Amino acid sequence: MDVFCPKCQHEMVWQQGDYFCQHCQQAYQQHADCPDCGKPLQELKACGAIDYFCPNGHGMISKKRVVFSYVVKE
Ligand SMILES: [Zn+2]
Ligand SMILES: [Zn+2]
């Protein structure tokens, strides 16, 4: 999955558990949010795959529907 910097739209690289934009020299944390309520999803790791679960009653969310956002890491 290619991930692009929210600020400069350059492609980011995966580095030490976060995404890193070499252009901005800035690390970003990936957040997975529910497309229905906008609240953070729980990540359930199973068999090398990650499933996303909404604790607010929307159940399992298909990865295609997950809303990913990237937040500047301090
Ligand atoms: Zn950038
Ligand atoms: Zn939800």
PDB file of C-alpha atoms and ligand atoms in Angstrom:
ATOM      1  CA  MET A   1       0.000   0.000   0.000  1.00  0.00           C
ATOM      2  CA  ASP A   2       1.454   3.333  -1.022  1.00  0.00           C
ATOM      3  CA  VAL A   3       0.988   6.043   1.529  1.00  0.00           C
ATOM      4  CA  PHE A   4       1.387   9.694   0.762  1.00  0.00           C
ATOM      5  CA  CYS A   5       2.310  12.574   3.014  1.00  0.00           C
ATOM      6  CA  PRO A   6      -0.765  14.617   4.021  1.00  0.00           C
ATOM      7  CA  LYS A   7       1.271  17.804   3.733  1.00  0.00           C
ATOM      8  CA  CYS A   8       3.397  17.504   0.578  1.00  0.00           C
ATOM      9  CA  GLN A   9       1.857  14.414  -1.131  1.00  0.00           C
ATOM     10  CA  HIS A  10       5.224  12.722  -1.474  1.00  0.00           C
ATOM     11  CA  GLU A  11       5.316   8.995  -0.913  1.00  0.00           C
ATOM     12  CA  MET A  12       6.185   8.047   2.643  1.00  0.00           C
ATOM     13  CA  VAL A  13       8.341   5.172   3.817  1.00  0.00           C
ATOM     14  CA  TRP A  14       7.645   2.763   6.650  1.00  0.00           C
ATOM     15  CA  GLN A  15      10.193   3.331   9.383  1.00  0.00           C
ATOM     16  CA  GLN A  16      10.325   2.082  12.957  1.00  0.00           C
ATOM     17  CA  GLY A  17       6.593   1.537  13.221  1.00  0.00           C
ATOM     18  CA  ASP A  18       5.592   4.843  11.701  1.00  0.00           C
ATOM     19  CA  TYR A  19       5.411   6.441   8.283  1.00  0.00           C
ATOM     20  CA  PHE A  20       8.144   8.892   7.499  1.00  0.00           C
ATOM     21  CA  CYS A  21       8.187  11.616   4.857  1.00  0.00           C
ATOM     22  CA  GLN A  22      11.712  12.190   3.660  1.00  0.00           C
ATOM     23  CA  HIS A  23      10.645  15.411   2.016  1.00  0.00           C
ATOM     24  CA  CYS A  24       9.269  16.981   5.209  1.00  0.00           C
ATOM     25  CA  GLN A  25      11.597  15.035   7.514  1.00  0.00           C
ATOM     26  CA  GLN A  26       8.525  14.270   9.583  1.00  0.00           C
ATOM     27  CA  ALA A  27       7.126  11.053  11.056  1.00  0.00           C
ATOM     28  CA  TYR A  28       3.401  10.361  10.927  1.00  0.00           C
ATOM     29  CA  GLN A  29       1.331   7.934  12.919  1.00  0.00           C
ATOM     30  CA  GLN A  30      -1.329   6.021  11.053  1.00  0.00           C
ATOM     31  CA  HIS A  31      -4.813   6.137  12.525  1.00  0.00           C
ATOM     32  CA  ALA A  32      -7.612   3.820  11.407  1.00  0.00           C
ATOM     33  CA  ASP A  33     -11.061   5.334  11.818  1.00  0.00           C
ATOM     34  CA  CYS A  34     -14.575   3.963  11.326  1.00  0.00           C
ATOM     35  CA  PRO A  35     -16.234   5.202   8.106  1.00  0.00           C
ATOM     36  CA  ASP A  36     -19.608   5.241   9.876  1.00  0.00           C
ATOM     37  CA  CYS A  37     -18.878   7.040  13.137  1.00  0.00           C
ATOM     38  CA  GLY A  38     -15.371   8.453  12.615  1.00  0.00           C
ATOM     39  CA  LYS A  39     -14.147   6.944  15.872  1.00  0.00           C
ATOM     40  CA  PRO A  40     -10.863   5.013  16.140  1.00  0.00           C
ATOM     41  CA  LEU A  41     -11.048   1.330  15.284  1.00  0.00           C
ATOM     42  CA  GLN A  42      -9.545  -1.497  17.260  1.00  0.00           C
ATOM     43  CA  GLU A  43      -6.947  -3.511  15.378  1.00  0.00           C
ATOM     44  CA  LEU A  44      -7.308  -7.255  15.725  1.00  0.00           C
ATOM     45  CA  LYS A  45      -4.289  -9.164  14.542  1.00  0.00           C
ATOM     46  CA  ALA A  46      -4.978 -12.663  13.298  1.00  0.00           C
ATOM     47  CA  CYS A  47      -2.891 -14.969  11.124  1.00  0.00           C
ATOM     48  CA  GLY A  48      -0.676 -12.169   9.829  1.00  0.00           C
ATOM     49  CA  ALA A  49      -3.677 -10.117   8.732  1.00  0.00           C
ATOM     50  CA  ILE A  50      -5.202  -7.190  10.539  1.00  0.00           C
ATOM     51  CA  ASP A  51      -8.941  -6.927  11.015  1.00  0.00           C
ATOM     52  CA  TYR A  52     -10.590  -3.722  12.087  1.00  0.00           C
ATOM     53  CA  PHE A  53     -13.376  -3.613  14.618  1.00  0.00           C
ATOM     54  CA  CYS A  54     -15.551  -0.679  15.631  1.00  0.00           C
ATOM     55  CA  PRO A  55     -16.240  -0.694  19.381  1.00  0.00           C
ATOM     56  CA  ASN A  56     -19.199   1.642  18.834  1.00  0.00           C
ATOM     57  CA  GLY A  57     -21.525  -0.917  17.315  1.00  0.00           C
ATOM     58  CA  HIS A  58     -20.480  -1.041  13.675  1.00  0.00           C
ATOM     59  CA  GLY A  59     -18.777  -4.407  14.006  1.00  0.00           C
ATOM     60  CA  MET A  60     -16.027  -5.578  11.709  1.00  0.00           C
ATOM     61  CA  ILE A  61     -14.979  -3.018   9.123  1.00  0.00           C
ATOM     62  CA  SER A  62     -13.535  -4.206   5.827  1.00  0.00           C
ATOM     63  CA  LYS A  63     -10.074  -2.807   5.210  1.00  0.00           C
ATOM     64  CA  LYS A  64     -11.365  -1.215   2.007  1.00  0.00           C
ATOM     65  CA  ARG A  65     -13.758   0.916   4.056  1.00  0.00           C
ATOM     66  CA  VAL A  66     -11.362   1.937   6.815  1.00  0.00           C
ATOM     67  CA  VAL A  67     -10.579   5.642   6.815  1.00  0.00           C
ATOM     68  CA  PHE A  68      -6.859   6.090   7.339  1.00  0.00           C
ATOM     69  CA  SER A  69      -5.496   9.373   8.547  1.00  0.00           C
ATOM     70  CA  TYR A  70      -1.951  10.439   9.291  1.00  0.00           C
ATOM     71  CA  VAL A  71      -1.154  12.502  12.318  1.00  0.00           C
ATOM     72  CA  VAL A  72       2.135  14.281  12.929  1.00  0.00           C
ATOM     73  CA  LYS A  73       4.198  12.439  15.480  1.00  0.00           C
ATOM     74  CA  GLU A  74       5.757  14.678  18.113  1.00  0.00           C
TER      75      GLU A  74
HETATM   76 ZN    ZN B   1       5.842  15.486   3.330  1.00  0.00          ZN
HETATM   77 ZN    ZN B   2     -18.259   2.952  14.000  1.00  0.00          ZN
END
